[in-house]
């Protein structure tokens, strides 16, 4: 029954359309499409690359968060383990009022993973949080659990392997080992920005100070070497949280932060060929344009040439070096596009008619956009096409969120029955 619900086959709750991975799956990494690899780029660091041709509408990533952190203001609305919203139906931790859960399974799993350490002082930690910085504390306790609660063993590994370099594509999820997955986070070489390093140091120092005031942690971390190791790990995991975590926002606030192995490997471009959305404790990446073998998979973190009046590249926390920014102004970049043939204009009008027809379901509307973009992608950037590209992006976002809501309702209904 639960398997059918996860596949969207529950009666009266079948999402339309289904947005799971719709291409061949990587056998080693089931959350990722086969034909997606990782490459080092001089301008943007690690990124995803297409190792074969893909089409618009291909879902290439569907990954669940490993651990989640709920913002204090939303702790009664989201599950502290999986990050899904389950308003007014959450189960509280029996020993604190800081964490709520969507099921007994999530409560037990979070207790096993990390919450047993932070239960008595989790509310205090919220007072020294900086966005999702407390994810670092949870990651430390999660790692300690994976090392069988042996702090000395964890110290020995961490001190020798901090940022030595790691490749998440070497993991084989057919023989899933959470400890090996955790080691990837610890070993990954991270870009160190001097602008935010001060914040990381401050958060790590404040967190360490508060932790060492707690009786349970004080009994666990006793020697100077252990205290130093705790501080170093918290400092590193501040960076890891920033590098590997995605946030679900309810503007202007962050509601839930989730840590993922692959979701943060997609780099930004003002000329993106994919969209990404973190919702209900999982992240999905869908191609909004055809991608050819050898091309980098890119998303927009705000600025995009086809979104008028949106965030500017200059507003980003880094210097964007995509083809749009290197060319100059967005207006000049758009002029490099080709004029559409007469037939294309008729096709665009027909596509608009389909969108306005309330009798046509959402799956058919998405398919119409995909066909238009697949057929005329060679003419981009093009102002006539920009509207359809923008609307396709919007429709995909709505479809993902609607699918998640319907699947969650089906799970709740099944639990009640």
PDB file of N, CA and C in Angstrom, residues 331-402:
ATOM      1  N   UNK A 331      20.238  42.983 -22.136  1.00  0.00           N
ATOM      2  CA  UNK A 331      19.629  43.473 -23.375  1.00  0.00           C
ATOM      3  C   UNK A 331      20.485  43.192 -24.594  1.00  0.00           C
ATOM      4  N   UNK A 332      21.796  43.330 -24.439  1.00  0.00           N
ATOM      5  CA  UNK A 332      22.710  43.047 -25.548  1.00  0.00           C
ATOM      6  C   UNK A 332      22.767  41.552 -25.827  1.00  0.00           C
ATOM      7  N   UNK A 333      22.693  40.765 -24.765  1.00  0.00           N
ATOM      8  CA  UNK A 333      22.725  39.305 -24.924  1.00  0.00           C
ATOM      9  C   UNK A 333      21.508  38.818 -25.714  1.00  0.00           C
ATOM     10  N   UNK A 334      20.332  39.383 -25.414  1.00  0.00           N
ATOM     11  CA  UNK A 334      19.103  38.960 -26.088  1.00  0.00           C
ATOM     12  C   UNK A 334      19.179  39.220 -27.589  1.00  0.00           C
ATOM     13  N   UNK A 335      19.899  40.261 -27.982  1.00  0.00           N
ATOM     14  CA  UNK A 335      20.025  40.589 -29.409  1.00  0.00           C
ATOM     15  C   UNK A 335      20.780  39.521 -30.191  1.00  0.00           C
ATOM     16  N   UNK A 336      21.497  38.636 -29.491  1.00  0.00           N
ATOM     17  CA  UNK A 336      22.251  37.580 -30.186  1.00  0.00           C
ATOM     18  C   UNK A 336      21.343  36.443 -30.649  1.00  0.00           C
ATOM     19  N   UNK A 337      20.079  36.440 -30.189  1.00  0.00           N
ATOM     20  CA  UNK A 337      19.146  35.397 -30.595  1.00  0.00           C
ATOM     21  C   UNK A 337      18.697  35.560 -32.037  1.00  0.00           C
ATOM     22  N   UNK A 338      18.164  34.485 -32.595  1.00  0.00           N
ATOM     23  CA  UNK A 338      17.689  34.495 -33.984  1.00  0.00           C
ATOM     24  C   UNK A 338      16.190  34.766 -34.031  1.00  0.00           C
ATOM     25  N   UNK A 339      15.757  35.359 -35.144  1.00  0.00           N
ATOM     26  CA  UNK A 339      14.327  35.598 -35.341  1.00  0.00           C
ATOM     27  C   UNK A 339      13.621  34.272 -35.604  1.00  0.00           C
ATOM     28  N   UNK A 340      12.434  34.110 -35.031  1.00  0.00           N
ATOM     29  CA  UNK A 340      11.679  32.878 -35.219  1.00  0.00           C
ATOM     30  C   UNK A 340      11.063  32.825 -36.614  1.00  0.00           C
ATOM     31  N   UNK A 341      10.945  31.639 -37.209  1.00  0.00           N
ATOM     32  CA  UNK A 341      10.266  31.523 -38.500  1.00  0.00           C
ATOM     33  C   UNK A 341       8.764  31.747 -38.329  1.00  0.00           C
ATOM     34  N   UNK A 342       8.067  32.006 -39.426  1.00  0.00           N
ATOM     35  CA  UNK A 342       6.633  32.304 -39.372  1.00  0.00           C
ATOM     36  C   UNK A 342       5.843  31.168 -38.725  1.00  0.00           C
ATOM     37  N   UNK A 343       6.228  29.934 -39.011  1.00  0.00           N
ATOM     38  CA  UNK A 343       5.527  28.778 -38.446  1.00  0.00           C
ATOM     39  C   UNK A 343       5.619  28.764 -36.920  1.00  0.00           C
ATOM     40  N   UNK A 344       6.752  29.221 -36.399  1.00  0.00           N
ATOM     41  CA  UNK A 344       6.955  29.205 -34.951  1.00  0.00           C
ATOM     42  C   UNK A 344       5.963  30.123 -34.250  1.00  0.00           C
ATOM     43  N   UNK A 345       5.690  31.274 -34.854  1.00  0.00           N
ATOM     44  CA  UNK A 345       4.756  32.220 -34.239  1.00  0.00           C
ATOM     45  C   UNK A 345       3.361  31.613 -34.124  1.00  0.00           C
ATOM     46  N   UNK A 346       2.967  30.831 -35.134  1.00  0.00           N
ATOM     47  CA  UNK A 346       1.668  30.147 -35.080  1.00  0.00           C
ATOM     48  C   UNK A 346       1.664  29.078 -33.990  1.00  0.00           C
ATOM     49  N   UNK A 347       2.791  28.379 -33.858  1.00  0.00           N
ATOM     50  CA  UNK A 347       2.905  27.353 -32.818  1.00  0.00           C
ATOM     51  C   UNK A 347       2.836  27.969 -31.423  1.00  0.00           C
ATOM     52  N   UNK A 348       3.439  29.141 -31.267  1.00  0.00           N
ATOM     53  CA  UNK A 348       3.403  29.822 -29.974  1.00  0.00           C
ATOM     54  C   UNK A 348       1.975  30.252 -29.628  1.00  0.00           C
ATOM     55  N   UNK A 349       1.234  30.717 -30.632  1.00  0.00           N
ATOM     56  CA  UNK A 349      -0.159  31.108 -30.413  1.00  0.00           C
ATOM     57  C   UNK A 349      -0.999  29.903 -30.008  1.00  0.00           C
ATOM     58  N   UNK A 350      -0.751  28.765 -30.678  1.00  0.00           N
ATOM     59  CA  UNK A 350      -1.482  27.541 -30.357  1.00  0.00           C
ATOM     60  C   UNK A 350      -1.161  27.074 -28.937  1.00  0.00           C
ATOM     61  N   UNK A 351       0.094  27.196 -28.561  1.00  0.00           N
ATOM     62  CA  UNK A 351       0.518  26.812 -27.209  1.00  0.00           C
ATOM     63  C   UNK A 351      -0.182  27.679 -26.163  1.00  0.00           C
ATOM     64  N   UNK A 352      -0.310  28.971 -26.453  1.00  0.00           N
ATOM     65  CA  UNK A 352      -0.992  29.888 -25.531  1.00  0.00           C
ATOM     66  C   UNK A 352      -2.463  29.511 -25.388  1.00  0.00           C
ATOM     67  N   UNK A 353      -3.091  29.114 -26.496  1.00  0.00           N
ATOM     68  CA  UNK A 353      -4.495  28.684 -26.452  1.00  0.00           C
ATOM     69  C   UNK A 353      -4.661  27.452 -25.562  1.00  0.00           C
ATOM     70  N   UNK A 354      -3.708  26.536 -25.663  1.00  0.00           N
ATOM     71  CA  UNK A 354      -3.739  25.331 -24.822  1.00  0.00           C
ATOM     72  C   UNK A 354      -3.654  25.715 -23.348  1.00  0.00           C
ATOM     73  N   UNK A 355      -2.791  26.681 -23.045  1.00  0.00           N
ATOM     74  CA  UNK A 355      -2.614  27.105 -21.651  1.00  0.00           C
ATOM     75  C   UNK A 355      -3.886  27.719 -21.079  1.00  0.00           C
ATOM     76  N   UNK A 356      -4.648  28.410 -21.911  1.00  0.00           N
ATOM     77  CA  UNK A 356      -5.847  29.116 -21.456  1.00  0.00           C
ATOM     78  C   UNK A 356      -7.079  28.221 -21.417  1.00  0.00           C
ATOM     79  N   UNK A 357      -6.974  27.021 -21.956  1.00  0.00           N
ATOM     80  CA  UNK A 357      -8.100  26.087 -22.004  1.00  0.00           C
ATOM     81  C   UNK A 357      -8.206  25.332 -20.676  1.00  0.00           C
ATOM     82  N   UNK A 358      -9.239  25.604 -19.908  1.00  0.00           N
ATOM     83  CA  UNK A 358      -9.386  25.000 -18.583  1.00  0.00           C
ATOM     84  C   UNK A 358      -9.728  23.516 -18.643  1.00  0.00           C
ATOM     85  N   UNK A 359     -10.165  23.029 -19.811  1.00  0.00           N
ATOM     86  CA  UNK A 359     -10.526  21.616 -19.942  1.00  0.00           C
ATOM     87  C   UNK A 359      -9.305  20.720 -20.148  1.00  0.00           C
ATOM     88  N   UNK A 360      -8.164  21.332 -20.464  1.00  0.00           N
ATOM     89  CA  UNK A 360      -6.938  20.560 -20.710  1.00  0.00           C
ATOM     90  C   UNK A 360      -6.172  20.411 -19.401  1.00  0.00           C
ATOM     91  N   UNK A 361      -5.743  19.184 -19.092  1.00  0.00           N
ATOM     92  CA  UNK A 361      -5.065  18.955 -17.809  1.00  0.00           C
ATOM     93  C   UNK A 361      -3.638  19.488 -17.820  1.00  0.00           C
ATOM     94  N   UNK A 362      -3.051  19.536 -16.627  1.00  0.00           N
ATOM     95  CA  UNK A 362      -1.729  20.144 -16.462  1.00  0.00           C
ATOM     96  C   UNK A 362      -0.632  19.363 -17.176  1.00  0.00           C
ATOM     97  N   UNK A 363      -0.769  18.048 -17.235  1.00  0.00           N
ATOM     98  CA  UNK A 363       0.244  17.233 -17.916  1.00  0.00           C
ATOM     99  C   UNK A 363       0.325  17.597 -19.395  1.00  0.00           C
ATOM    100  N   UNK A 364      -0.845  17.800 -20.019  1.00  0.00           N
ATOM    101  CA  UNK A 364      -0.882  18.161 -21.437  1.00  0.00           C
ATOM    102  C   UNK A 364      -0.302  19.556 -21.657  1.00  0.00           C
ATOM    103  N   UNK A 365      -0.546  20.461 -20.721  1.00  0.00           N
ATOM    104  CA  UNK A 365      -0.015  21.821 -20.843  1.00  0.00           C
ATOM    105  C   UNK A 365       1.510  21.824 -20.733  1.00  0.00           C
ATOM    106  N   UNK A 366       2.037  21.055 -19.782  1.00  0.00           N
ATOM    107  CA  UNK A 366       3.494  20.953 -19.658  1.00  0.00           C
ATOM    108  C   UNK A 366       4.093  20.343 -20.914  1.00  0.00           C
ATOM    109  N   UNK A 367       3.410  19.355 -21.462  1.00  0.00           N
ATOM    110  CA  UNK A 367       3.901  18.709 -22.684  1.00  0.00           C
ATOM    111  C   UNK A 367       3.932  19.688 -23.850  1.00  0.00           C
ATOM    112  N   UNK A 368       2.941  20.577 -23.919  1.00  0.00           N
ATOM    113  CA  UNK A 368       2.903  21.580 -24.994  1.00  0.00           C
ATOM    114  C   UNK A 368       4.098  22.521 -24.887  1.00  0.00           C
ATOM    115  N   UNK A 369       4.393  22.965 -23.677  1.00  0.00           N
ATOM    116  CA  UNK A 369       5.569  23.818 -23.470  1.00  0.00           C
ATOM    117  C   UNK A 369       6.854  23.086 -23.856  1.00  0.00           C
ATOM    118  N   UNK A 370       6.960  21.833 -23.446  1.00  0.00           N
ATOM    119  CA  UNK A 370       8.167  21.060 -23.737  1.00  0.00           C
ATOM    120  C   UNK A 370       8.402  20.936 -25.240  1.00  0.00           C
ATOM    121  N   UNK A 371       7.340  20.683 -25.985  1.00  0.00           N
ATOM    122  CA  UNK A 371       7.469  20.541 -27.441  1.00  0.00           C
ATOM    123  C   UNK A 371       7.920  21.847 -28.088  1.00  0.00           C
ATOM    124  N   UNK A 372       7.336  22.957 -27.646  1.00  0.00           N
ATOM    125  CA  UNK A 372       7.703  24.267 -28.192  1.00  0.00           C
ATOM    126  C   UNK A 372       9.173  24.575 -27.925  1.00  0.00           C
ATOM    127  N   UNK A 373       9.599  24.374 -26.687  1.00  0.00           N
ATOM    128  CA  UNK A 373      10.983  24.690 -26.310  1.00  0.00           C
ATOM    129  C   UNK A 373      11.962  23.745 -26.988  1.00  0.00           C
ATOM    130  N   UNK A 374      11.604  22.478 -27.061  1.00  0.00           N
ATOM    131  CA  UNK A 374      12.476  21.494 -27.713  1.00  0.00           C
ATOM    132  C   UNK A 374      12.659  21.836 -29.194  1.00  0.00           C
ATOM    133  N   UNK A 375      11.583  22.283 -29.824  1.00  0.00           N
ATOM    134  CA  UNK A 375      11.595  22.547 -31.267  1.00  0.00           C
ATOM    135  C   UNK A 375      12.332  23.833 -31.625  1.00  0.00           C
ATOM    136  N   UNK A 376      12.214  24.866 -30.768  1.00  0.00           N
ATOM    137  CA  UNK A 376      12.753  26.177 -31.140  1.00  0.00           C
ATOM    138  C   UNK A 376      13.864  26.668 -30.209  1.00  0.00           C
ATOM    139  N   UNK A 377      14.458  25.771 -29.459  1.00  0.00           N
ATOM    140  CA  UNK A 377      15.540  26.145 -28.544  1.00  0.00           C
ATOM    141  C   UNK A 377      16.710  26.800 -29.272  1.00  0.00           C
ATOM    142  N   UNK A 378      16.948  26.397 -30.511  1.00  0.00           N
ATOM    143  CA  UNK A 378      18.086  26.928 -31.274  1.00  0.00           C
ATOM    144  C   UNK A 378      17.983  28.432 -31.518  1.00  0.00           C
ATOM    145  N   UNK A 379      16.772  29.005 -31.365  1.00  0.00           N
ATOM    146  CA  UNK A 379      16.581  30.433 -31.622  1.00  0.00           C
ATOM    147  C   UNK A 379      16.771  31.291 -30.361  1.00  0.00           C
ATOM    148  N   UNK A 380      16.955  30.652 -29.226  1.00  0.00           N
ATOM    149  CA  UNK A 380      17.162  31.398 -27.982  1.00  0.00           C
ATOM    150  C   UNK A 380      18.546  32.021 -27.944  1.00  0.00           C
ATOM    151  N   UNK A 381      18.688  33.196 -27.292  1.00  0.00           N
ATOM    152  CA  UNK A 381      17.658  33.961 -26.578  1.00  0.00           C
ATOM    153  C   UNK A 381      16.735  34.703 -27.536  1.00  0.00           C
ATOM    154  N   UNK A 382      15.449  34.641 -27.268  1.00  0.00           N
ATOM    155  CA  UNK A 382      14.452  35.247 -28.138  1.00  0.00           C
ATOM    156  C   UNK A 382      13.306  35.764 -27.269  1.00  0.00           C
ATOM    157  N   UNK A 383      12.921  37.013 -27.454  1.00  0.00           N
ATOM    158  CA  UNK A 383      11.897  37.618 -26.603  1.00  0.00           C
ATOM    159  C   UNK A 383      10.534  36.961 -26.795  1.00  0.00           C
ATOM    160  N   UNK A 384      10.218  36.512 -28.010  1.00  0.00           N
ATOM    161  CA  UNK A 384       8.943  35.831 -28.239  1.00  0.00           C
ATOM    162  C   UNK A 384       8.880  34.521 -27.459  1.00  0.00           C
ATOM    163  N   UNK A 385      10.037  33.870 -27.319  1.00  0.00           N
ATOM    164  CA  UNK A 385      10.105  32.601 -26.598  1.00  0.00           C
ATOM    165  C   UNK A 385      10.238  32.793 -25.089  1.00  0.00           C
ATOM    166  N   UNK A 386      10.682  33.966 -24.673  1.00  0.00           N
ATOM    167  CA  UNK A 386      10.963  34.180 -23.250  1.00  0.00           C
ATOM    168  C   UNK A 386       9.716  33.997 -22.386  1.00  0.00           C
ATOM    169  N   UNK A 387       8.562  34.429 -22.897  1.00  0.00           N
ATOM    170  CA  UNK A 387       7.321  34.281 -22.134  1.00  0.00           C
ATOM    171  C   UNK A 387       7.010  32.811 -21.886  1.00  0.00           C
ATOM    172  N   UNK A 388       7.141  31.993 -22.924  1.00  0.00           N
ATOM    173  CA  UNK A 388       6.823  30.573 -22.801  1.00  0.00           C
ATOM    174  C   UNK A 388       7.833  29.854 -21.903  1.00  0.00           C
ATOM    175  N   UNK A 389       9.080  30.261 -21.977  1.00  0.00           N
ATOM    176  CA  UNK A 389      10.102  29.676 -21.109  1.00  0.00           C
ATOM    177  C   UNK A 389       9.809  30.027 -19.650  1.00  0.00           C
ATOM    178  N   UNK A 390       9.407  31.274 -19.437  1.00  0.00           N
ATOM    179  CA  UNK A 390       9.088  31.739 -18.087  1.00  0.00           C
ATOM    180  C   UNK A 390       7.850  31.020 -17.536  1.00  0.00           C
ATOM    181  N   UNK A 391       6.832  30.858 -18.385  1.00  0.00           N
ATOM    182  CA  UNK A 391       5.609  30.192 -17.947  1.00  0.00           C
ATOM    183  C   UNK A 391       5.837  28.699 -17.708  1.00  0.00           C
ATOM    184  N   UNK A 392       6.703  28.089 -18.512  1.00  0.00           N
ATOM    185  CA  UNK A 392       7.022  26.673 -18.317  1.00  0.00           C
ATOM    186  C   UNK A 392       7.698  26.473 -16.965  1.00  0.00           C
ATOM    187  N   UNK A 393       8.610  27.368 -16.640  1.00  0.00           N
ATOM    188  CA  UNK A 393       9.297  27.338 -15.340  1.00  0.00           C
ATOM    189  C   UNK A 393       8.268  27.439 -14.202  1.00  0.00           C
ATOM    190  N   UNK A 394       7.336  28.372 -14.360  1.00  0.00           N
ATOM    191  CA  UNK A 394       6.306  28.596 -13.339  1.00  0.00           C
ATOM    192  C   UNK A 394       5.393  27.378 -13.207  1.00  0.00           C
ATOM    193  N   UNK A 395       4.979  26.805 -14.336  1.00  0.00           N
ATOM    194  CA  UNK A 395       4.094  25.638 -14.326  1.00  0.00           C
ATOM    195  C   UNK A 395       4.766  24.432 -13.678  1.00  0.00           C
ATOM    196  N   UNK A 396       6.058  24.253 -13.933  1.00  0.00           N
ATOM    197  CA  UNK A 396       6.792  23.145 -13.317  1.00  0.00           C
ATOM    198  C   UNK A 396       6.831  23.298 -11.797  1.00  0.00           C
ATOM    199  N   UNK A 397       7.089  24.522 -11.345  1.00  0.00           N
ATOM    200  CA  UNK A 397       7.123  24.784  -9.902  1.00  0.00           C
ATOM    201  C   UNK A 397       5.783  24.447  -9.264  1.00  0.00           C
ATOM    202  N   UNK A 398       4.691  24.893  -9.898  1.00  0.00           N
ATOM    203  CA  UNK A 398       3.355  24.607  -9.377  1.00  0.00           C
ATOM    204  C   UNK A 398       3.068  23.112  -9.369  1.00  0.00           C
ATOM    205  N   UNK A 399       3.487  22.417 -10.433  1.00  0.00           N
ATOM    206  CA  UNK A 399       3.224  20.978 -10.550  1.00  0.00           C
ATOM    207  C   UNK A 399       3.948  20.188  -9.462  1.00  0.00           C
ATOM    208  N   UNK A 400       5.197  20.563  -9.177  1.00  0.00           N
ATOM    209  CA  UNK A 400       5.966  19.871  -8.132  1.00  0.00           C
ATOM    210  C   UNK A 400       5.297  20.055  -6.777  1.00  0.00           C
ATOM    211  N   UNK A 401       4.906  21.285  -6.471  1.00  0.00           N
ATOM    212  CA  UNK A 401       4.295  21.575  -5.171  1.00  0.00           C
ATOM    213  C   UNK A 401       2.942  20.879  -5.029  1.00  0.00           C
ATOM    214  N   UNK A 402       2.165  20.849  -6.109  1.00  0.00           N
ATOM    215  CA  UNK A 402       0.863  20.182  -6.071  1.00  0.00           C
ATOM    216  C   UNK A 402       1.035  18.680  -5.896  1.00  0.00           C
TER     217      UNK A 402
END
